[in-house]
């Protein structure tokens, strides 16, 4: 079953605008990761945020994590047509012996119009 | 190219046939994961290895599925007596995982299986 749920399911914006995607999850986590997937391709790792971190930046990406609300957001600033892809959040559950195993959400399909 | 590679990239098979997929991880990575992704969904965990040891199998992995990682290098995923419901993208990922830290996974391009 999918732990993470992304919102919105689809997002359509113009080039230059910002895109915000949200992810909610159910259990305690060790870390949360965001991945991008271009149509029919493998996943590309974007950013990892640990459970004791609240915000992280990487280039045009900004990720926030609120463990009290069990939610995360991914902000892409100054979007480009090349950012068109599906974006997935994935959680690494805390506790147990199976650390490192990721549980993915259903993804947000982002379309950036030139 | 030193990334994760998967072969074949596409496989079309008839129901009831057996298929085998191969994954070559990044060479120094000790962890190898298999995921399955159906259209419009996120990847779902199937199984993972730490070196040559298979540490966990998902309940999604029926008895028809078997995975190996001999010598802790490449891995194979075999599906016996394929069913139409097995049609999906099978993704492999690897990571260098040292203890209980947080590590990113590097994904291969996937093998798309179509069962007719």
PDB file of N, CA and C in Angstrom, chain A residues 1-2 30-31 33 35 37 40-45 48-51 88 92 94-107, chain B residues 9 31 33 35 37 40-45 48 50 55-56 60 89 91 97-110 112:
ATOM      1  N   UNK A   1       0.850  -1.189   0.000  1.00  0.00           N
ATOM      2  CA  UNK A   1       0.000   0.000   0.000  1.00  0.00           C
ATOM      3  C   UNK A   1       0.883   1.236   0.000  1.00  0.00           C
ATOM      4  N   UNK A   2       0.352   2.334  -0.534  1.00  0.00           N
ATOM      5  CA  UNK A   2       1.107   3.556  -0.626  1.00  0.00           C
ATOM      6  C   UNK A   2       0.990   4.301   0.688  1.00  0.00           C
ATOM      7  N   UNK A  30      12.258   7.972   9.062  1.00  0.00           N
ATOM      8  CA  UNK A  30      13.681   8.238   9.229  1.00  0.00           C
ATOM      9  C   UNK A  30      14.071   9.408   8.319  1.00  0.00           C
ATOM     10  N   UNK A  31      13.555   9.373   7.103  1.00  0.00           N
ATOM     11  CA  UNK A  31      13.767  10.465   6.167  1.00  0.00           C
ATOM     12  C   UNK A  31      12.686  10.436   5.107  1.00  0.00           C
ATOM     13  N   UNK A  33      12.158  11.477   0.890  1.00  0.00           N
ATOM     14  CA  UNK A  33      12.916  11.788  -0.319  1.00  0.00           C
ATOM     15  C   UNK A  33      11.951  12.159  -1.432  1.00  0.00           C
ATOM     16  N   UNK A  35      11.610  12.335  -5.677  1.00  0.00           N
ATOM     17  CA  UNK A  35      12.155  11.829  -6.927  1.00  0.00           C
ATOM     18  C   UNK A  35      11.364  12.403  -8.092  1.00  0.00           C
ATOM     19  N   UNK A  37      10.391  11.633 -12.260  1.00  0.00           N
ATOM     20  CA  UNK A  37      10.352  10.603 -13.280  1.00  0.00           C
ATOM     21  C   UNK A  37       9.807  11.191 -14.565  1.00  0.00           C
ATOM     22  N   UNK A  40       7.969   7.237 -18.806  1.00  0.00           N
ATOM     23  CA  UNK A  40       8.531   5.962 -19.215  1.00  0.00           C
ATOM     24  C   UNK A  40       9.968   5.726 -18.815  1.00  0.00           C
ATOM     25  N   UNK A  41      10.502   6.571 -17.961  1.00  0.00           N
ATOM     26  CA  UNK A  41      11.908   6.430 -17.559  1.00  0.00           C
ATOM     27  C   UNK A  41      12.035   6.032 -16.096  1.00  0.00           C
ATOM     28  N   UNK A  42      13.282   5.825 -15.676  1.00  0.00           N
ATOM     29  CA  UNK A  42      13.546   5.551 -14.267  1.00  0.00           C
ATOM     30  C   UNK A  42      13.441   6.817 -13.440  1.00  0.00           C
ATOM     31  N   UNK A  43      13.578   6.661 -12.129  1.00  0.00           N
ATOM     32  CA  UNK A  43      13.441   7.780 -11.207  1.00  0.00           C
ATOM     33  C   UNK A  43      14.796   8.445 -10.958  1.00  0.00           C
ATOM     34  N   UNK A  44      14.757   9.740 -10.809  1.00  0.00           N
ATOM     35  CA  UNK A  44      15.953  10.512 -10.506  1.00  0.00           C
ATOM     36  C   UNK A  44      15.793  11.135  -9.125  1.00  0.00           C
ATOM     37  N   UNK A  45      16.756  10.909  -8.260  1.00  0.00           N
ATOM     38  CA  UNK A  45      16.702  11.449  -6.910  1.00  0.00           C
ATOM     39  C   UNK A  45      16.895  12.964  -6.943  1.00  0.00           C
ATOM     40  N   UNK A  48      16.848  14.722  -0.302  1.00  0.00           N
ATOM     41  CA  UNK A  48      16.539  13.909   0.873  1.00  0.00           C
ATOM     42  C   UNK A  48      16.510  14.828   2.079  1.00  0.00           C
ATOM     43  N   UNK A  49      15.471  14.700   2.899  1.00  0.00           N
ATOM     44  CA  UNK A  49      15.389  15.488   4.121  1.00  0.00           C
ATOM     45  C   UNK A  49      15.200  14.530   5.287  1.00  0.00           C
ATOM     46  N   UNK A  50      16.021  14.682   6.310  1.00  0.00           N
ATOM     47  CA  UNK A  50      15.974  13.795   7.457  1.00  0.00           C
ATOM     48  C   UNK A  50      14.873  14.227   8.423  1.00  0.00           C
ATOM     49  N   UNK A  51      14.462  13.340   9.264  1.00  0.00           N
ATOM     50  CA  UNK A  51      13.331  13.622  10.149  1.00  0.00           C
ATOM     51  C   UNK A  51      13.614  14.759  11.127  1.00  0.00           C
ATOM     52  N   UNK A  88       7.513  12.295  -7.178  1.00  0.00           N
ATOM     53  CA  UNK A  88       7.090  11.365  -6.139  1.00  0.00           C
ATOM     54  C   UNK A  88       7.794  11.670  -4.829  1.00  0.00           C
ATOM     55  N   UNK A  92      11.104   6.682   4.190  1.00  0.00           N
ATOM     56  CA  UNK A  92      11.883   5.605   4.788  1.00  0.00           C
ATOM     57  C   UNK A  92      11.394   5.518   6.230  1.00  0.00           C
ATOM     58  N   UNK A  94      10.659   4.828  10.078  1.00  0.00           N
ATOM     59  CA  UNK A  94      11.528   4.709  11.246  1.00  0.00           C
ATOM     60  C   UNK A  94      11.227   3.417  12.001  1.00  0.00           C
ATOM     61  N   UNK A  95      12.201   2.953  12.739  1.00  0.00           N
ATOM     62  CA  UNK A  95      12.018   1.760  13.550  1.00  0.00           C
ATOM     63  C   UNK A  95      12.113   0.498  12.724  1.00  0.00           C
ATOM     64  N   UNK A  96      12.028  -0.628  13.371  1.00  0.00           N
ATOM     65  CA  UNK A  96      12.092  -1.907  12.679  1.00  0.00           C
ATOM     66  C   UNK A  96      13.481  -2.188  12.142  1.00  0.00           C
ATOM     67  N   UNK A  97      13.578  -3.229  11.374  1.00  0.00           N
ATOM     68  CA  UNK A  97      14.878  -3.629  10.837  1.00  0.00           C
ATOM     69  C   UNK A  97      15.018  -3.315   9.361  1.00  0.00           C
ATOM     70  N   UNK A  98      13.903  -2.910   8.726  1.00  0.00           N
ATOM     71  CA  UNK A  98      13.927  -2.706   7.273  1.00  0.00           C
ATOM     72  C   UNK A  98      14.171  -1.261   6.905  1.00  0.00           C
ATOM     73  N   UNK A  99      15.170  -0.644   7.496  1.00  0.00           N
ATOM     74  CA  UNK A  99      15.453   0.740   7.143  1.00  0.00           C
ATOM     75  C   UNK A  99      16.015   0.790   5.729  1.00  0.00           C
ATOM     76  N   UNK A 100      15.743   1.898   5.076  1.00  0.00           N
ATOM     77  CA  UNK A 100      16.202   2.051   3.705  1.00  0.00           C
ATOM     78  C   UNK A 100      15.163   1.700   2.665  1.00  0.00           C
ATOM     79  N   UNK A 101      14.179   0.888   3.057  1.00  0.00           N
ATOM     80  CA  UNK A 101      13.118   0.529   2.107  1.00  0.00           C
ATOM     81  C   UNK A 101      12.193   1.727   1.954  1.00  0.00           C
ATOM     82  N   UNK A 102      11.927   2.132   0.722  1.00  0.00           N
ATOM     83  CA  UNK A 102      11.114   3.317   0.460  1.00  0.00           C
ATOM     84  C   UNK A 102       9.672   2.963   0.136  1.00  0.00           C
ATOM     85  N   UNK A 103       8.766   3.785   0.646  1.00  0.00           N
ATOM     86  CA  UNK A 103       7.349   3.680   0.315  1.00  0.00           C
ATOM     87  C   UNK A 103       6.969   4.950  -0.419  1.00  0.00           C
ATOM     88  N   UNK A 104       6.504   4.801  -1.657  1.00  0.00           N
ATOM     89  CA  UNK A 104       6.234   5.930  -2.535  1.00  0.00           C
ATOM     90  C   UNK A 104       4.773   6.334  -2.505  1.00  0.00           C
ATOM     91  N   UNK A 105       4.549   7.622  -2.771  1.00  0.00           N
ATOM     92  CA  UNK A 105       3.206   8.109  -3.024  1.00  0.00           C
ATOM     93  C   UNK A 105       2.836   7.892  -4.479  1.00  0.00           C
ATOM     94  N   UNK A 106       1.642   8.368  -4.836  1.00  0.00           N
ATOM     95  CA  UNK A 106       1.145   8.144  -6.200  1.00  0.00           C
ATOM     96  C   UNK A 106       1.678   9.173  -7.185  1.00  0.00           C
ATOM     97  N   UNK A 107       2.263  10.249  -6.674  1.00  0.00           N
ATOM     98  CA  UNK A 107       2.909  11.202  -7.555  1.00  0.00           C
ATOM     99  C   UNK A 107       2.047  12.370  -7.976  1.00  0.00           C
TER     100      UNK A 107
ATOM    101  N   UNK B   9      15.223  -3.875 -21.623  1.00  0.00           N
ATOM    102  CA  UNK B   9      14.431  -2.677 -21.345  1.00  0.00           C
ATOM    103  C   UNK B   9      12.945  -2.941 -21.563  1.00  0.00           C
ATOM    104  N   UNK B  31      23.525  -2.243  -1.255  1.00  0.00           N
ATOM    105  CA  UNK B  31      22.093  -2.522  -1.213  1.00  0.00           C
ATOM    106  C   UNK B  31      21.525  -2.516  -2.626  1.00  0.00           C
ATOM    107  N   UNK B  33      17.597  -2.944  -4.559  1.00  0.00           N
ATOM    108  CA  UNK B  33      16.156  -2.983  -4.348  1.00  0.00           C
ATOM    109  C   UNK B  33      15.443  -3.271  -5.666  1.00  0.00           C
ATOM    110  N   UNK B  35      11.541  -2.766  -7.299  1.00  0.00           N
ATOM    111  CA  UNK B  35      10.230  -2.155  -7.157  1.00  0.00           C
ATOM    112  C   UNK B  35       9.416  -2.483  -8.408  1.00  0.00           C
ATOM    113  N   UNK B  37       6.160  -0.862 -10.735  1.00  0.00           N
ATOM    114  CA  UNK B  37       5.355   0.337 -10.942  1.00  0.00           C
ATOM    115  C   UNK B  37       4.341   0.095 -12.046  1.00  0.00           C
ATOM    116  N   UNK B  40       0.384   5.108 -13.771  1.00  0.00           N
ATOM    117  CA  UNK B  40      -0.295   6.087 -12.947  1.00  0.00           C
ATOM    118  C   UNK B  40      -0.071   5.933 -11.449  1.00  0.00           C
ATOM    119  N   UNK B  41       0.793   4.988 -11.065  1.00  0.00           N
ATOM    120  CA  UNK B  41       1.056   4.754  -9.646  1.00  0.00           C
ATOM    121  C   UNK B  41       2.529   4.983  -9.342  1.00  0.00           C
ATOM    122  N   UNK B  42       2.809   5.132  -8.055  1.00  0.00           N
ATOM    123  CA  UNK B  42       4.200   5.192  -7.647  1.00  0.00           C
ATOM    124  C   UNK B  42       4.776   3.786  -7.546  1.00  0.00           C
ATOM    125  N   UNK B  43       6.090   3.681  -7.504  1.00  0.00           N
ATOM    126  CA  UNK B  43       6.714   2.356  -7.369  1.00  0.00           C
ATOM    127  C   UNK B  43       6.315   1.690  -6.050  1.00  0.00           C
ATOM    128  N   UNK B  44       6.195   0.370  -6.099  1.00  0.00           N
ATOM    129  CA  UNK B  44       5.898  -0.415  -4.896  1.00  0.00           C
ATOM    130  C   UNK B  44       7.070  -1.357  -4.629  1.00  0.00           C
ATOM    131  N   UNK B  45       7.474  -1.383  -3.389  1.00  0.00           N
ATOM    132  CA  UNK B  45       8.603  -2.213  -2.985  1.00  0.00           C
ATOM    133  C   UNK B  45       8.297  -3.695  -3.170  1.00  0.00           C
ATOM    134  N   UNK B  48      14.543  -6.552  -1.263  1.00  0.00           N
ATOM    135  CA  UNK B  48      15.857  -5.930  -1.303  1.00  0.00           C
ATOM    136  C   UNK B  48      16.929  -6.838  -0.736  1.00  0.00           C
ATOM    137  N   UNK B  50      20.988  -6.936   0.908  1.00  0.00           N
ATOM    138  CA  UNK B  50      22.184  -6.310   1.458  1.00  0.00           C
ATOM    139  C   UNK B  50      23.307  -7.272   1.110  1.00  0.00           C
ATOM    140  N   UNK B  55      16.966  -9.586   2.396  1.00  0.00           N
ATOM    141  CA  UNK B  55      16.549  -9.245   3.738  1.00  0.00           C
ATOM    142  C   UNK B  55      15.048  -9.142   3.914  1.00  0.00           C
ATOM    143  N   UNK B  56      14.325  -8.815   2.864  1.00  0.00           N
ATOM    144  CA  UNK B  56      12.879  -8.680   3.011  1.00  0.00           C
ATOM    145  C   UNK B  56      12.196  -8.878   1.676  1.00  0.00           C
ATOM    146  N   UNK B  60       3.522  -8.518  -1.755  1.00  0.00           N
ATOM    147  CA  UNK B  60       3.163  -8.460  -3.176  1.00  0.00           C
ATOM    148  C   UNK B  60       3.881  -9.542  -3.964  1.00  0.00           C
ATOM    149  N   UNK B  89       6.152  -1.913 -14.974  1.00  0.00           N
ATOM    150  CA  UNK B  89       7.564  -1.540 -15.090  1.00  0.00           C
ATOM    151  C   UNK B  89       8.256  -2.082 -13.836  1.00  0.00           C
ATOM    152  N   UNK B  91      11.491  -1.869 -11.636  1.00  0.00           N
ATOM    153  CA  UNK B  91      12.596  -0.942 -11.394  1.00  0.00           C
ATOM    154  C   UNK B  91      13.573  -1.530 -10.391  1.00  0.00           C
ATOM    155  N   UNK B  97      24.666   1.817   1.671  1.00  0.00           N
ATOM    156  CA  UNK B  97      24.018   2.008   2.966  1.00  0.00           C
ATOM    157  C   UNK B  97      24.938   1.502   4.064  1.00  0.00           C
ATOM    158  N   UNK B  98      25.333   2.423   4.926  1.00  0.00           N
ATOM    159  CA  UNK B  98      26.246   2.084   6.018  1.00  0.00           C
ATOM    160  C   UNK B  98      25.537   2.379   7.325  1.00  0.00           C
ATOM    161  N   UNK B  99      25.009   1.364   7.958  1.00  0.00           N
ATOM    162  CA  UNK B  99      24.312   1.576   9.211  1.00  0.00           C
ATOM    163  C   UNK B  99      22.961   2.235   8.997  1.00  0.00           C
ATOM    164  N   UNK B 100      22.438   2.822  10.060  1.00  0.00           N
ATOM    165  CA  UNK B 100      21.064   3.330  10.050  1.00  0.00           C
ATOM    166  C   UNK B 100      20.988   4.795   9.659  1.00  0.00           C
ATOM    167  N   UNK B 101      21.790   5.225   8.722  1.00  0.00           N
ATOM    168  CA  UNK B 101      21.709   6.603   8.259  1.00  0.00           C
ATOM    169  C   UNK B 101      20.642   6.758   7.199  1.00  0.00           C
ATOM    170  N   UNK B 102      20.702   7.853   6.479  1.00  0.00           N
ATOM    171  CA  UNK B 102      19.756   8.141   5.408  1.00  0.00           C
ATOM    172  C   UNK B 102      20.510   8.184   4.089  1.00  0.00           C
ATOM    173  N   UNK B 103      20.064   7.390   3.154  1.00  0.00           N
ATOM    174  CA  UNK B 103      20.802   7.248   1.911  1.00  0.00           C
ATOM    175  C   UNK B 103      19.867   7.315   0.731  1.00  0.00           C
ATOM    176  N   UNK B 104      20.307   7.993  -0.321  1.00  0.00           N
ATOM    177  CA  UNK B 104      19.486   8.057  -1.522  1.00  0.00           C
ATOM    178  C   UNK B 104      19.665   6.792  -2.339  1.00  0.00           C
ATOM    179  N   UNK B 105      18.660   6.489  -3.108  1.00  0.00           N
ATOM    180  CA  UNK B 105      18.712   5.324  -3.980  1.00  0.00           C
ATOM    181  C   UNK B 105      18.858   5.792  -5.419  1.00  0.00           C
ATOM    182  N   UNK B 106      19.645   5.062  -6.172  1.00  0.00           N
ATOM    183  CA  UNK B 106      19.868   5.361  -7.583  1.00  0.00           C
ATOM    184  C   UNK B 106      19.114   4.313  -8.395  1.00  0.00           C
ATOM    185  N   UNK B 107      18.233   4.793  -9.262  1.00  0.00           N
ATOM    186  CA  UNK B 107      17.367   3.901 -10.009  1.00  0.00           C
ATOM    187  C   UNK B 107      17.890   3.634 -11.413  1.00  0.00           C
ATOM    188  N   UNK B 108      17.611   2.431 -11.884  1.00  0.00           N
ATOM    189  CA  UNK B 108      17.857   2.091 -13.273  1.00  0.00           C
ATOM    190  C   UNK B 108      16.693   2.544 -14.137  1.00  0.00           C
ATOM    191  N   UNK B 109      16.799   2.349 -15.459  1.00  0.00           N
ATOM    192  CA  UNK B 109      15.745   2.803 -16.377  1.00  0.00           C
ATOM    193  C   UNK B 109      14.507   1.930 -16.357  1.00  0.00           C
ATOM    194  N   UNK B 110      14.596   0.756 -15.754  1.00  0.00           N
ATOM    195  CA  UNK B 110      13.435  -0.116 -15.659  1.00  0.00           C
ATOM    196  C   UNK B 110      13.325  -1.106 -16.810  1.00  0.00           C
ATOM    197  N   UNK B 112      10.210  -2.823 -18.830  1.00  0.00           N
ATOM    198  CA  UNK B 112       8.749  -2.816 -18.998  1.00  0.00           C
ATOM    199  C   UNK B 112       8.292  -4.186 -19.478  1.00  0.00           C
TER     200      UNK B 112
END
